[in-house]
Structure formats: C-alpha cells, structure tokens
Amino acid sequence: MLKNINQALLPELLKKNFGQEIFENVEKNQHVSVKGFAGSVPTILVAELFLTQRKDVLFIIDDKESAHYITSELEEMIGEENVLYFPETHLEPYQIEKTQNANIVLRTEVLNRLNFDKKAKIIVATASSLSEKVLKKEDFKAISHTIKVGDQLDFDFTEELLNQFNFNFTDFVSEPGDFSVRGGIVDVFSYAYEKPFRITFFGNEVENIKEFDIETQLSTGKVNEFELVSNMNFAVSGSKVSLLDLLPKDSFIVTKNAYLTLKKLKDFYEKAEQKFETLGKEIKHQKPEILFVSDEVFLRDLEKFKSIDFSSVILNEAKRNEESLKNKIDSSASLRSAQNDKTKTINLNQTSQPTFHKNFELLAEDLKEKKEEGYETWISFSGEKQKERLESIFEELNHDLPFKSFKSELHEGFVDYELKVSVYTDHQIFDRYQRYKAKNSFAKSEQLTLKDLMSLKVGDYITHIDHGIGKFMGLVKVTNDGKTQECFKLTYKNNDLLYVSIHSLHKISKYNGPDGREIVLNKLGSPTWKTLKQKTKAKVKQIAFDLIKLYAQRKTAKGFSFSPDSYLQTELEASFIY
C-alpha cells in the first residue's frame, strides 16, 4: 500500500536536514536568496518551513496555473485545512462586471482566517491577486458578524442584518450573498465560506447551525459558529491596504521569482493608471492608489518580513524599461544589505528530473547508475495502479531495480547532488499530462439541483420516486402546524395534488422517456407505479442473472490463449490521464 508524501518522503527529507541551511539562515538574516534549485523543491521547502516554524507563510507564484499545481502539492503535504488560495477577482483593472463570485469567496476566506483565526497557515497567491488591495482589519470586521449557537438574536434583527449587509432575499440559497427565511429557519450563504449555513431558531435563541449542500439542500455537518461576511467588493466605507499589511509580523514571505512579481505589479499598476484616465466622468471612480498595489508599496511592505526568494535567471533580451525595474529591485536589496547586512545567498546543487520519453531501458540504466553512486531514489505515483504498471514493465525487461515509492501528485521531480537524493514523478516518466485540482466552490454535479427545478415551467413532466409521473405546477408556500415552508406543487391523474418539501428534493427528477410516446400521468394511491417499479427490478435481476450465466459459460468454454500484454501495452495504458 502506497504511503502519502507526508508519511513517506517528507519525514525522510527532514531526517536528512533537507533545506536546513536555508532555515538556519532565515533565522539569522532578513532575506535569503536561493539559487540552483530544481523541480518541486520550492514547494517541499515551503511545506518544511511551515511544519518546523508553525508560522504564517505567504507563497507568491509567477502565474495562476503554477499556483494551482503548488496549492495541490501543499494540500497533500500539510493538509487542505492549512492551505488557502488567494485568487484575483478580475483580470483587468476597473472591470468589476467580470468579477467571479467563486474568487470573491476564496479571497474573503483568506481575510476571514487572517482576521479571526490565529492558527498558522500557508497562503498561495499570484502577483495579479496581490495587485488588488483589501479591506483593513477593522473595516473587514465592520462587514462581519459572528453568529454562535446559543446566541440571543431577535429573529427580525437577523433579517435586518442580512438586508444591511446587502444580502439578497431568495426562495432558496444557491450562491454567495443569498439568504432565505422559512418559519424559524434562516439559510444564508456567507462570502467567507464555500458552503452556506442553515440557522435554526428556538424563539430568539440560535438553537443550531448546520452547513448544507446547495444542490441537495441537505445538511452536511454541524458547526458551533460562523462569520457572516458580506461582499467586501461593495463596501462603500473603509480604507484598503495591501494583503501584506494583514499578515502577522512574524510571517514569512516566499517568492518564486521576486523580479517577475514586481514586474507584474508594476505593469498592472501602470495599466490601472492609464485606464483611470479613460473612464467616464459621469460616475466617480476611485483612484488607482486607493484600489491597487504599486511595486513601490509592495517593496516597502516586503521589507517588514523575513523572506525567501527562489530567483529565476533574468533573460538577456529584457527590455530597457524592465532594466529600471531590475535596478529598483537591486537597489532595494542593496539598501536592505547596507542597513543590516542580513542578506544571504544560498546555492543548491540540484537539477530537474531527467527526460526519459518513455524509454524504460534508459530509466533502468539511470536508476542503476544512481544506486552505484549511493543515491536514494524515490518515485511519486498518482496511484497503486501506476506503480504496478512500472513494476511490470521492469519485470518484463528483466530489471530488478530497487526504488522507494510514495503516493502524490508532485508536479516536478528533481535530483539533489549534495544529499544524493533523486525524486522522480510517474507522469514525467510516462510523458503523461498532469491535471491540477483548481479550487472551485460552485462546481456542479450531474444530479438535479433546486436551481434546476426552479427553471422548470408549469406543465413540465417530472418523476417522483414514490409516486411516479406527474406535472410540475410551481413553487408554493404551505402552512403546516403553524409553520410556513416552500413546497413543489405536483399534479397527478384526476387532478390529485401532491406537495413536496424542498428538503425532499432528492426524490424528484426530470421526466426522461422515449420521444413520440404519449405520457400518461400516474394516479396517487394506485399500485400501478409500485407494480412498474417491481417489474423493472425483476427485469434488472433477470438481466444480471443472464450476464452471470453467460460469463460462467465463457469461463468453462475452451478459448483461444492470446500472448500476455507486453510492456508496450502497459506503457500505453500508463500514458493516459485516467
């Protein structure tokens, strides 16, 4: 059974003092510049820094795709609860209309954790996400309200608070900023979380709070409290600051490439200044210095923290205007060095994983050479099946090659010549494209959702699991035992009516039948639908029996013996993503 990266590779690297020189120099110096690294080493070192120091880390990445890969790697290494992704809300300055709700939620989640949660965490961000300023702590608190189990809250006050926070009253909650009221229950989707909450009142007391799924409307777990946070992009009062201003003073800043980060901040800020000049005067727009972070502001804030920079080589064909930015970075580093002489450069001796292009003889030869030279070789596999495929290929090629393995989606392998450790990834060995897991709070599943049902028109046909085919007649409010709740009104044969609570959403589906055939409504209380279900189950059982019988006959029958799959077949299978 493959162990995960945090159970296998990370502990072994820590035993070998992997990155120890960097961590020791971070303690002594304000800034450490790391050269000669390769592959996913920066991610591993950031995970080790977090595990050994237990302090907040802001990890700034060059681009969005790399940020997603690194976020996935870190979540595997230290746990999803310790990793936050901080995206941009829009790609161009002053394009609020293109803002994505999912990104606002992820940004708000980061601010909420920074303001109210003292637990250490890693925040993965890009230069474009840092270019947008955020609300100061006290102003963020002004658009936040903590709701706890046991709180004495007037029910009307809660509704007034939601209206004051510009939440939208809807029949059901489906996206951030929505809230609904049903009797003594309030459903609300705070901008600080990826799932909405259901608050149950007993009189004026908060009896319980549950997270629930927006698609099934079913509860997924209880919580004791949560932060009700409105859309911070629409906050009309309060000043904005750089994200770095909200970090604890003992935080670490890690940059994948400080030069590229500053260049992107500079380019975005200049674009914002140009865009501001072209905006119409009918609406008053805030100036760029209020909304966005310039490269000068970022450099000033960076000086307050201990930082590590994994610098890339600056291309020779850099333009003249980029040279002025480089001088600015160099002069800042010189100033920092002149002030406290605490800048340290560390050179690692690493190279990227060799390229094998599915040449397994070449891979076998490399592993043998590494063993003879005293290297410890690890191979990262996405699953047990991939490991078995590689082992079967080596077995067919008559190679007995010892290597250690672990389960991970590590993005890039590397070779460390000083520690004599080589770490390879299976997707690079098999030339297979690796997909990253992007954080998407609102990814839809294939099941029918409440929102889908709301798009139904009166008269559309539906199927109820217990009562059969009926007609959808709309969403109505029904009073039961003094409590009002939303229900789906369904009509059946002879105009019989059935009211289905929205909490029984999982029992309803869109009717899906053969085209051209007349649709006959079922009669409530009639055994017809039950009989049809029983007949269908019996037919399914008969099909299953026939299949078992067929496969039993195939097993006993004399067949043609094909030769076993060669390593070429195994190699082909391993090259696919799924």
mmCIF file of C-alpha atoms in Angstrom, residues 3-325:
data_model
loop_
_atom_site.group_PDB
_atom_site.id
_atom_site.type_symbol
_atom_site.label_atom_id
_atom_site.label_comp_id
_atom_site.label_asym_id
_atom_site.label_seq_id
_atom_site.Cartn_x
_atom_site.Cartn_y
_atom_site.Cartn_z
ATOM 1 C CA LYS A 3 2.017 5.849 1.691
ATOM 2 C CA ASN A 4 1.231 9.521 1.097
ATOM 3 C CA ILE A 5 4.010 12.051 0.589
ATOM 4 C CA ASN A 6 3.564 13.443 4.107
ATOM 5 C CA GLN A 7 4.034 9.932 5.547
ATOM 6 C CA ALA A 8 6.943 8.859 3.332
ATOM 7 C CA LEU A 9 9.100 11.417 1.521
ATOM 8 C CA LEU A 10 8.745 14.493 3.771
ATOM 9 C CA PRO A 11 9.833 12.789 7.043
ATOM 10 C CA GLU A 12 12.832 11.241 5.257
ATOM 11 C CA LEU A 13 13.910 14.589 3.799
ATOM 12 C CA LEU A 14 13.600 16.231 7.223
ATOM 13 C CA LYS A 15 15.828 13.497 8.699
ATOM 14 C CA LYS A 16 18.422 14.305 6.043
ATOM 15 C CA ASN A 17 18.245 18.012 7.042
ATOM 16 C CA PHE A 18 16.901 18.867 3.582
ATOM 17 C CA GLY A 19 16.737 22.689 3.469
ATOM 18 C CA GLN A 20 18.354 23.050 6.905
ATOM 19 C CA GLU A 21 20.881 25.632 5.664
ATOM 20 C CA ILE A 22 18.032 27.794 4.317
ATOM 21 C CA PHE A 23 16.035 27.623 7.558
ATOM 22 C CA GLU A 24 19.067 28.461 9.708
ATOM 23 C CA ASN A 25 19.883 31.489 7.568
ATOM 24 C CA VAL A 26 16.278 32.708 7.632
ATOM 25 C CA GLU A 27 16.611 32.905 11.409
ATOM 26 C CA LYS A 28 19.804 34.995 11.142
ATOM 27 C CA ASN A 29 19.041 37.113 8.056
ATOM 28 C CA GLN A 30 16.167 39.252 6.869
ATOM 29 C CA HIS A 31 16.341 37.938 3.336
ATOM 30 C CA VAL A 32 17.574 34.662 1.814
ATOM 31 C CA SER A 33 18.051 34.198 -1.925
ATOM 32 C CA VAL A 34 18.087 30.578 -3.116
ATOM 33 C CA LYS A 35 19.791 29.605 -6.377
ATOM 34 C CA GLY A 36 20.340 26.274 -8.105
ATOM 35 C CA PHE A 37 17.017 24.684 -7.117
ATOM 36 C CA ALA A 38 15.009 22.393 -9.409
ATOM 37 C CA GLY A 39 11.554 20.853 -9.857
ATOM 38 C CA SER A 40 9.090 20.995 -6.967
ATOM 39 C CA VAL A 41 11.813 21.738 -4.395
ATOM 40 C CA PRO A 42 10.429 25.233 -3.532
ATOM 41 C CA THR A 43 7.065 23.671 -2.610
ATOM 42 C CA ILE A 44 8.706 20.986 -0.454
ATOM 43 C CA LEU A 45 10.852 23.600 1.311
ATOM 44 C CA VAL A 46 7.822 25.819 1.990
ATOM 45 C CA ALA A 47 5.989 22.800 3.472
ATOM 46 C CA GLU A 48 9.021 22.032 5.676
ATOM 47 C CA LEU A 49 9.294 25.692 6.717
ATOM 48 C CA PHE A 50 5.644 25.617 7.791
ATOM 49 C CA LEU A 51 5.982 22.290 9.643
ATOM 50 C CA THR A 52 9.123 23.358 11.532
ATOM 51 C CA GLN A 53 8.221 27.005 12.281
ATOM 52 C CA ARG A 54 4.410 26.850 12.568
ATOM 53 C CA LYS A 55 4.048 30.432 11.359
ATOM 54 C CA ASP A 56 2.048 32.003 8.538
ATOM 55 C CA VAL A 57 3.667 31.778 5.092
ATOM 56 C CA LEU A 58 2.701 33.821 2.028
ATOM 57 C CA PHE A 59 3.899 31.934 -1.062
ATOM 58 C CA ILE A 60 3.872 34.191 -4.154
ATOM 59 C CA ILE A 61 3.840 32.343 -7.504
ATOM 60 C CA ASP A 62 4.546 33.603 -11.040
ATOM 61 C CA ASP A 63 1.276 32.554 -12.709
ATOM 62 C CA LYS A 64 -2.150 31.095 -11.974
ATOM 63 C CA GLU A 65 -1.513 27.607 -13.400
ATOM 64 C CA SER A 66 1.648 27.142 -11.315
ATOM 65 C CA ALA A 67 -0.275 28.425 -8.273
ATOM 66 C CA HIS A 68 -2.904 25.693 -8.747
ATOM 67 C CA TYR A 69 -0.238 22.978 -9.046
ATOM 68 C CA ILE A 70 1.551 24.251 -5.936
ATOM 69 C CA THR A 71 -1.702 24.549 -3.969
ATOM 70 C CA SER A 72 -2.496 20.901 -4.781
ATOM 71 C CA GLU A 73 1.022 19.822 -3.748
ATOM 72 C CA LEU A 74 0.857 21.707 -0.443
ATOM 73 C CA GLU A 75 -2.602 20.346 0.385
ATOM 74 C CA GLU A 76 -1.183 16.828 0.059
ATOM 75 C CA MET A 77 1.873 17.636 2.166
ATOM 76 C CA ILE A 78 0.359 19.533 5.098
ATOM 77 C CA GLY A 79 -3.425 19.079 4.767
ATOM 78 C CA GLU A 80 -6.138 21.078 2.993
ATOM 79 C CA GLU A 81 -7.140 22.876 6.197
ATOM 80 C CA ASN A 82 -3.697 24.530 6.359
ATOM 81 C CA VAL A 83 -3.595 25.828 2.767
ATOM 82 C CA LEU A 84 -5.519 28.802 1.352
ATOM 83 C CA TYR A 85 -5.601 30.002 -2.237
ATOM 84 C CA PHE A 86 -5.860 33.764 -2.820
ATOM 85 C CA PRO A 87 -7.033 34.464 -6.411
ATOM 86 C CA GLU A 88 -7.611 37.719 -8.274
ATOM 87 C CA THR A 89 -11.185 38.962 -8.668
ATOM 88 C CA HIS A 90 -10.730 40.365 -12.180
ATOM 89 C CA LEU A 91 -8.057 40.214 -14.869
ATOM 90 C CA GLU A 92 -8.129 43.884 -15.863
ATOM 91 C CA PRO A 93 -8.308 46.991 -13.635
ATOM 92 C CA TYR A 94 -11.744 48.627 -13.266
ATOM 93 C CA GLN A 95 -13.571 45.616 -14.754
ATOM 94 C CA ILE A 96 -15.838 44.889 -11.803
ATOM 95 C CA GLU A 97 -18.525 43.464 -14.098
ATOM 96 C CA LYS A 98 -16.251 40.485 -14.836
ATOM 97 C CA THR A 99 -15.786 39.619 -11.156
ATOM 98 C CA GLN A 100 -16.293 35.939 -10.286
ATOM 99 C CA ASN A 101 -18.221 35.063 -7.131
ATOM 100 C CA ALA A 102 -16.098 31.948 -6.560
ATOM 101 C CA ASN A 103 -12.936 34.065 -6.430
ATOM 102 C CA ILE A 104 -14.529 36.592 -4.059
ATOM 103 C CA VAL A 105 -15.384 33.713 -1.704
ATOM 104 C CA LEU A 106 -11.794 32.394 -1.769
ATOM 105 C CA ARG A 107 -10.360 35.892 -1.162
ATOM 106 C CA THR A 108 -12.842 36.553 1.659
ATOM 107 C CA GLU A 109 -11.995 33.180 3.205
ATOM 108 C CA VAL A 110 -8.328 34.235 3.372
ATOM 109 C CA LEU A 111 -9.161 37.585 5.005
ATOM 110 C CA ASN A 112 -11.538 35.907 7.432
ATOM 111 C CA ARG A 113 -8.839 33.434 8.515
ATOM 112 C CA LEU A 114 -6.233 36.215 8.847
ATOM 113 C CA ASN A 115 -8.546 38.380 10.957
ATOM 114 C CA PHE A 116 -10.212 35.783 13.185
ATOM 115 C CA ASP A 117 -8.094 32.606 13.133
ATOM 116 C CA LYS A 118 -4.678 32.602 14.815
ATOM 117 C CA LYS A 119 -3.825 29.112 13.555
ATOM 118 C CA ALA A 120 -0.790 29.073 11.212
ATOM 119 C CA LYS A 121 -1.483 28.658 7.500
ATOM 120 C CA ILE A 122 0.068 28.903 4.040
ATOM 121 C CA ILE A 123 -1.469 31.387 1.606
ATOM 122 C CA VAL A 124 -0.743 30.779 -2.078
ATOM 123 C CA ALA A 125 -1.086 33.937 -4.188
ATOM 124 C CA THR A 126 -0.040 35.369 -7.534
ATOM 125 C CA ALA A 127 1.236 38.861 -8.371
ATOM 126 C CA SER A 128 -2.098 39.671 -10.042
ATOM 127 C CA SER A 129 -4.049 38.717 -6.896
ATOM 128 C CA LEU A 130 -1.749 40.873 -4.721
ATOM 129 C CA SER A 131 -2.206 43.848 -7.046
ATOM 130 C CA GLU A 132 -5.717 44.376 -5.603
ATOM 131 C CA LYS A 133 -5.911 45.994 -2.185
ATOM 132 C CA VAL A 134 -8.084 44.521 0.561
ATOM 133 C CA LEU A 135 -10.047 45.936 3.485
ATOM 134 C CA LYS A 136 -8.184 46.796 6.684
ATOM 135 C CA LYS A 137 -8.861 44.538 9.662
ATOM 136 C CA GLU A 138 -11.180 46.980 11.427
ATOM 137 C CA ASP A 139 -13.115 47.699 8.205
ATOM 138 C CA PHE A 140 -13.424 43.982 7.434
ATOM 139 C CA LYS A 141 -14.901 43.491 10.905
ATOM 140 C CA ALA A 142 -17.487 46.166 10.060
ATOM 141 C CA ILE A 143 -18.897 43.925 7.310
ATOM 142 C CA SER A 144 -18.674 40.799 9.502
ATOM 143 C CA HIS A 145 -20.840 39.436 12.287
ATOM 144 C CA THR A 146 -20.189 36.294 14.360
ATOM 145 C CA ILE A 147 -23.223 34.046 14.856
ATOM 146 C CA LYS A 148 -22.917 31.324 17.528
ATOM 147 C CA VAL A 149 -25.109 28.541 18.838
ATOM 148 C CA GLY A 150 -26.807 29.829 21.984
ATOM 149 C CA ASP A 151 -26.740 33.493 20.914
ATOM 150 C CA GLN A 152 -29.788 35.513 21.833
ATOM 151 C CA LEU A 153 -30.756 37.036 18.492
ATOM 152 C CA ASP A 154 -34.022 38.652 17.660
ATOM 153 C CA PHE A 155 -35.311 36.943 14.506
ATOM 154 C CA ASP A 156 -36.244 40.286 12.949
ATOM 155 C CA PHE A 157 -32.771 41.661 13.820
ATOM 156 C CA THR A 158 -31.179 38.793 11.864
ATOM 157 C CA GLU A 159 -33.264 39.645 8.798
ATOM 158 C CA GLU A 160 -32.425 43.356 9.172
ATOM 159 C CA LEU A 161 -28.708 42.496 9.497
ATOM 160 C CA LEU A 162 -28.814 40.477 6.272
ATOM 161 C CA ASN A 163 -30.509 43.332 4.443
ATOM 162 C CA GLN A 164 -27.975 45.791 5.888
ATOM 163 C CA PHE A 165 -25.160 43.546 4.580
ATOM 164 C CA ASN A 166 -26.772 43.686 1.104
ATOM 165 C CA PHE A 167 -27.693 40.008 1.033
ATOM 166 C CA ASN A 168 -30.392 39.061 -1.494
ATOM 167 C CA PHE A 169 -33.652 37.567 -0.257
ATOM 168 C CA THR A 170 -34.451 34.500 -2.385
ATOM 169 C CA ASP A 171 -36.735 31.486 -2.260
ATOM 170 C CA PHE A 172 -33.663 29.275 -1.890
ATOM 171 C CA VAL A 173 -29.946 29.812 -1.377
ATOM 172 C CA SER A 174 -27.705 28.968 -4.324
ATOM 173 C CA GLU A 175 -24.763 31.403 -4.333
ATOM 174 C CA PRO A 176 -22.836 33.754 -2.002
ATOM 175 C CA GLY A 177 -24.908 36.729 -0.873
ATOM 176 C CA ASP A 178 -28.240 34.833 -0.831
ATOM 177 C CA PHE A 179 -30.486 34.257 2.164
ATOM 178 C CA SER A 180 -33.929 32.750 2.639
ATOM 179 C CA VAL A 181 -36.375 32.548 5.541
ATOM 180 C CA ARG A 182 -38.716 29.632 6.255
ATOM 181 C CA GLY A 183 -40.518 29.761 9.579
ATOM 182 C CA GLY A 184 -37.858 29.637 12.286
ATOM 183 C CA ILE A 185 -35.080 28.728 9.840
ATOM 184 C CA VAL A 186 -32.709 31.108 8.049
ATOM 185 C CA ASP A 187 -30.485 29.868 5.219
ATOM 186 C CA VAL A 188 -27.558 32.167 4.420
ATOM 187 C CA PHE A 189 -24.521 31.969 2.130
ATOM 188 C CA SER A 190 -21.685 33.980 3.700
ATOM 189 C CA TYR A 191 -18.880 35.198 1.429
ATOM 190 C CA ALA A 192 -16.301 33.731 3.818
ATOM 191 C CA TYR A 193 -17.139 30.061 3.232
ATOM 192 C CA GLU A 194 -17.538 27.614 0.395
ATOM 193 C CA LYS A 195 -20.873 26.265 1.689
ATOM 194 C CA PRO A 196 -23.990 28.008 3.050
ATOM 195 C CA PHE A 197 -25.343 27.692 6.598
ATOM 196 C CA ARG A 198 -28.783 26.833 7.961
ATOM 197 C CA ILE A 199 -29.604 28.637 11.242
ATOM 198 C CA THR A 200 -32.439 27.168 13.328
ATOM 199 C CA PHE A 201 -34.066 29.440 15.924
ATOM 200 C CA PHE A 202 -35.942 28.437 19.054
ATOM 201 C CA GLY A 203 -37.697 31.654 19.974
ATOM 202 C CA ASN A 204 -34.914 34.259 19.985
ATOM 203 C CA GLU A 205 -32.133 31.735 20.592
ATOM 204 C CA VAL A 206 -29.896 30.203 17.924
ATOM 205 C CA GLU A 207 -30.635 26.520 18.505
ATOM 206 C CA ASN A 208 -28.218 25.021 15.966
ATOM 207 C CA ILE A 209 -26.169 25.867 12.878
ATOM 208 C CA LYS A 210 -25.544 23.434 10.040
ATOM 209 C CA GLU A 211 -23.621 23.528 6.786
ATOM 210 C CA PHE A 212 -25.658 22.308 3.827
ATOM 211 C CA ASP A 213 -25.205 21.387 0.182
ATOM 212 C CA ILE A 214 -26.617 23.881 -2.323
ATOM 213 C CA GLU A 215 -27.547 21.101 -4.764
ATOM 214 C CA THR A 216 -29.342 18.659 -2.477
ATOM 215 C CA GLN A 217 -30.268 21.244 0.212
ATOM 216 C CA LEU A 218 -29.310 18.543 2.756
ATOM 217 C CA SER A 219 -27.167 19.266 5.826
ATOM 218 C CA THR A 220 -23.543 18.140 5.689
ATOM 219 C CA GLY A 221 -22.425 18.884 9.251
ATOM 220 C CA LYS A 222 -22.925 20.946 12.404
ATOM 221 C CA VAL A 223 -20.839 23.966 13.441
ATOM 222 C CA ASN A 224 -20.806 25.987 16.648
ATOM 223 C CA GLU A 225 -20.293 29.365 14.980
ATOM 224 C CA PHE A 226 -19.520 31.112 11.703
ATOM 225 C CA GLU A 227 -18.705 34.564 10.397
ATOM 226 C CA LEU A 228 -21.435 36.255 8.400
ATOM 227 C CA VAL A 229 -19.452 38.337 5.889
ATOM 228 C CA SER A 230 -20.883 40.481 3.102
ATOM 229 C CA ASN A 231 -19.344 41.186 -0.309
ATOM 230 C CA MET A 232 -16.206 43.193 0.513
ATOM 231 C CA ASN A 233 -16.036 44.500 -3.083
ATOM 232 C CA PHE A 234 -19.200 46.503 -2.413
ATOM 233 C CA ALA A 235 -18.011 48.022 0.866
ATOM 234 C CA VAL A 236 -18.536 51.782 0.462
ATOM 235 C CA SER A 237 -16.637 52.845 3.580
ATOM 236 C CA GLY A 238 -13.227 51.976 4.935
ATOM 237 C CA SER A 239 -9.721 52.156 3.565
ATOM 238 C CA LYS A 240 -7.870 49.442 1.699
ATOM 239 C CA VAL A 241 -4.356 48.082 2.197
ATOM 240 C CA SER A 242 -2.002 45.502 0.742
ATOM 241 C CA LEU A 243 -2.584 41.909 1.829
ATOM 242 C CA LEU A 244 0.880 42.007 3.419
ATOM 243 C CA ASP A 245 -0.433 44.576 5.925
ATOM 244 C CA LEU A 246 -2.773 41.930 7.379
ATOM 245 C CA LEU A 247 -0.112 39.266 7.896
ATOM 246 C CA PRO A 248 1.231 38.645 11.426
ATOM 247 C CA LYS A 249 4.600 40.338 11.957
ATOM 248 C CA ASP A 250 6.443 37.012 12.285
ATOM 249 C CA SER A 251 5.156 35.676 8.948
ATOM 250 C CA PHE A 252 7.453 34.503 6.152
ATOM 251 C CA ILE A 253 7.200 35.760 2.561
ATOM 252 C CA VAL A 254 8.366 33.286 -0.070
ATOM 253 C CA THR A 255 8.585 34.389 -3.708
ATOM 254 C CA LYS A 256 9.096 32.053 -6.650
ATOM 255 C CA ASN A 257 10.652 34.976 -8.510
ATOM 256 C CA ALA A 258 10.722 38.428 -6.881
ATOM 257 C CA TYR A 259 11.720 40.140 -10.109
ATOM 258 C CA LEU A 260 8.743 38.783 -12.074
ATOM 259 C CA THR A 261 6.380 39.563 -9.172
ATOM 260 C CA LEU A 262 7.479 43.204 -9.087
ATOM 261 C CA LYS A 263 7.364 43.500 -12.868
ATOM 262 C CA LYS A 264 3.770 42.218 -12.982
ATOM 263 C CA LEU A 265 2.727 44.551 -10.161
ATOM 264 C CA LYS A 266 4.349 47.479 -11.969
ATOM 265 C CA ASP A 267 2.683 46.604 -15.308
ATOM 266 C CA PHE A 268 -0.753 46.175 -13.707
ATOM 267 C CA TYR A 269 -0.499 49.442 -11.794
ATOM 268 C CA GLU A 270 0.544 51.358 -14.932
ATOM 269 C CA LYS A 271 -2.371 49.803 -16.807
ATOM 270 C CA ALA A 272 -4.714 50.903 -13.991
ATOM 271 C CA GLU A 273 -3.415 54.492 -14.243
ATOM 272 C CA GLN A 274 -3.972 54.520 -17.999
ATOM 273 C CA LYS A 275 -7.448 53.005 -17.650
ATOM 274 C CA PHE A 276 -8.405 55.533 -14.983
ATOM 275 C CA GLU A 277 -7.684 58.405 -17.383
ATOM 276 C CA THR A 278 -10.097 56.954 -19.966
ATOM 277 C CA LEU A 279 -13.003 56.335 -17.576
ATOM 278 C CA GLY A 280 -16.145 58.429 -17.959
ATOM 279 C CA LYS A 281 -16.679 61.327 -15.553
ATOM 280 C CA GLU A 282 -20.405 60.620 -15.033
ATOM 281 C CA ILE A 283 -19.551 58.072 -12.315
ATOM 282 C CA LYS A 284 -16.932 58.888 -9.710
ATOM 283 C CA HIS A 285 -14.233 56.200 -9.700
ATOM 284 C CA GLN A 286 -11.621 55.676 -7.010
ATOM 285 C CA LYS A 287 -8.037 56.446 -7.949
ATOM 286 C CA PRO A 288 -5.563 53.618 -8.650
ATOM 287 C CA GLU A 289 -3.562 54.287 -5.476
ATOM 288 C CA ILE A 290 -6.711 53.565 -3.419
ATOM 289 C CA LEU A 291 -7.601 50.292 -5.150
ATOM 290 C CA PHE A 292 -4.321 48.795 -6.312
ATOM 291 C CA VAL A 293 -0.840 47.971 -5.007
ATOM 292 C CA SER A 294 2.125 49.515 -6.807
ATOM 293 C CA ASP A 295 5.560 47.888 -6.961
ATOM 294 C CA GLU A 296 6.905 50.594 -4.591
ATOM 295 C CA VAL A 297 4.224 49.824 -1.967
ATOM 296 C CA PHE A 298 4.887 46.100 -2.270
ATOM 297 C CA LEU A 299 8.652 46.592 -1.799
ATOM 298 C CA ARG A 300 8.028 48.780 1.246
ATOM 299 C CA ASP A 301 5.751 46.128 2.799
ATOM 300 C CA LEU A 302 8.146 43.301 1.900
ATOM 301 C CA GLU A 303 10.899 44.932 3.981
ATOM 302 C CA LYS A 304 8.906 44.245 7.156
ATOM 303 C CA PHE A 305 9.140 40.446 6.839
ATOM 304 C CA LYS A 306 11.712 37.719 6.654
ATOM 305 C CA SER A 307 11.686 36.476 3.082
ATOM 306 C CA ILE A 308 12.997 33.738 0.822
ATOM 307 C CA ASP A 309 13.308 34.251 -2.921
ATOM 308 C CA PHE A 310 13.684 31.388 -5.388
ATOM 309 C CA SER A 311 15.014 33.530 -8.226
ATOM 310 C CA SER A 312 14.986 32.571 -11.882
ATOM 311 C CA VAL A 313 17.550 33.757 -14.387
ATOM 312 C CA ILE A 314 16.643 37.133 -15.916
ATOM 313 C CA LEU A 315 16.564 36.831 -19.695
ATOM 314 C CA ASN A 316 19.180 38.732 -21.692
ATOM 315 C CA GLU A 317 16.543 40.133 -24.009
ATOM 316 C CA ALA A 318 14.843 42.029 -21.177
ATOM 317 C CA LYS A 319 13.646 45.386 -22.385
ATOM 318 C CA ARG A 320 15.120 48.700 -21.327
ATOM 319 C CA ASN A 321 12.115 49.618 -19.205
ATOM 320 C CA GLU A 322 12.496 46.298 -17.388
ATOM 321 C CA GLU A 323 16.091 47.256 -16.537
ATOM 322 C CA SER A 324 14.833 50.220 -14.500
ATOM 323 C CA LEU A 325 12.658 47.826 -12.505
#
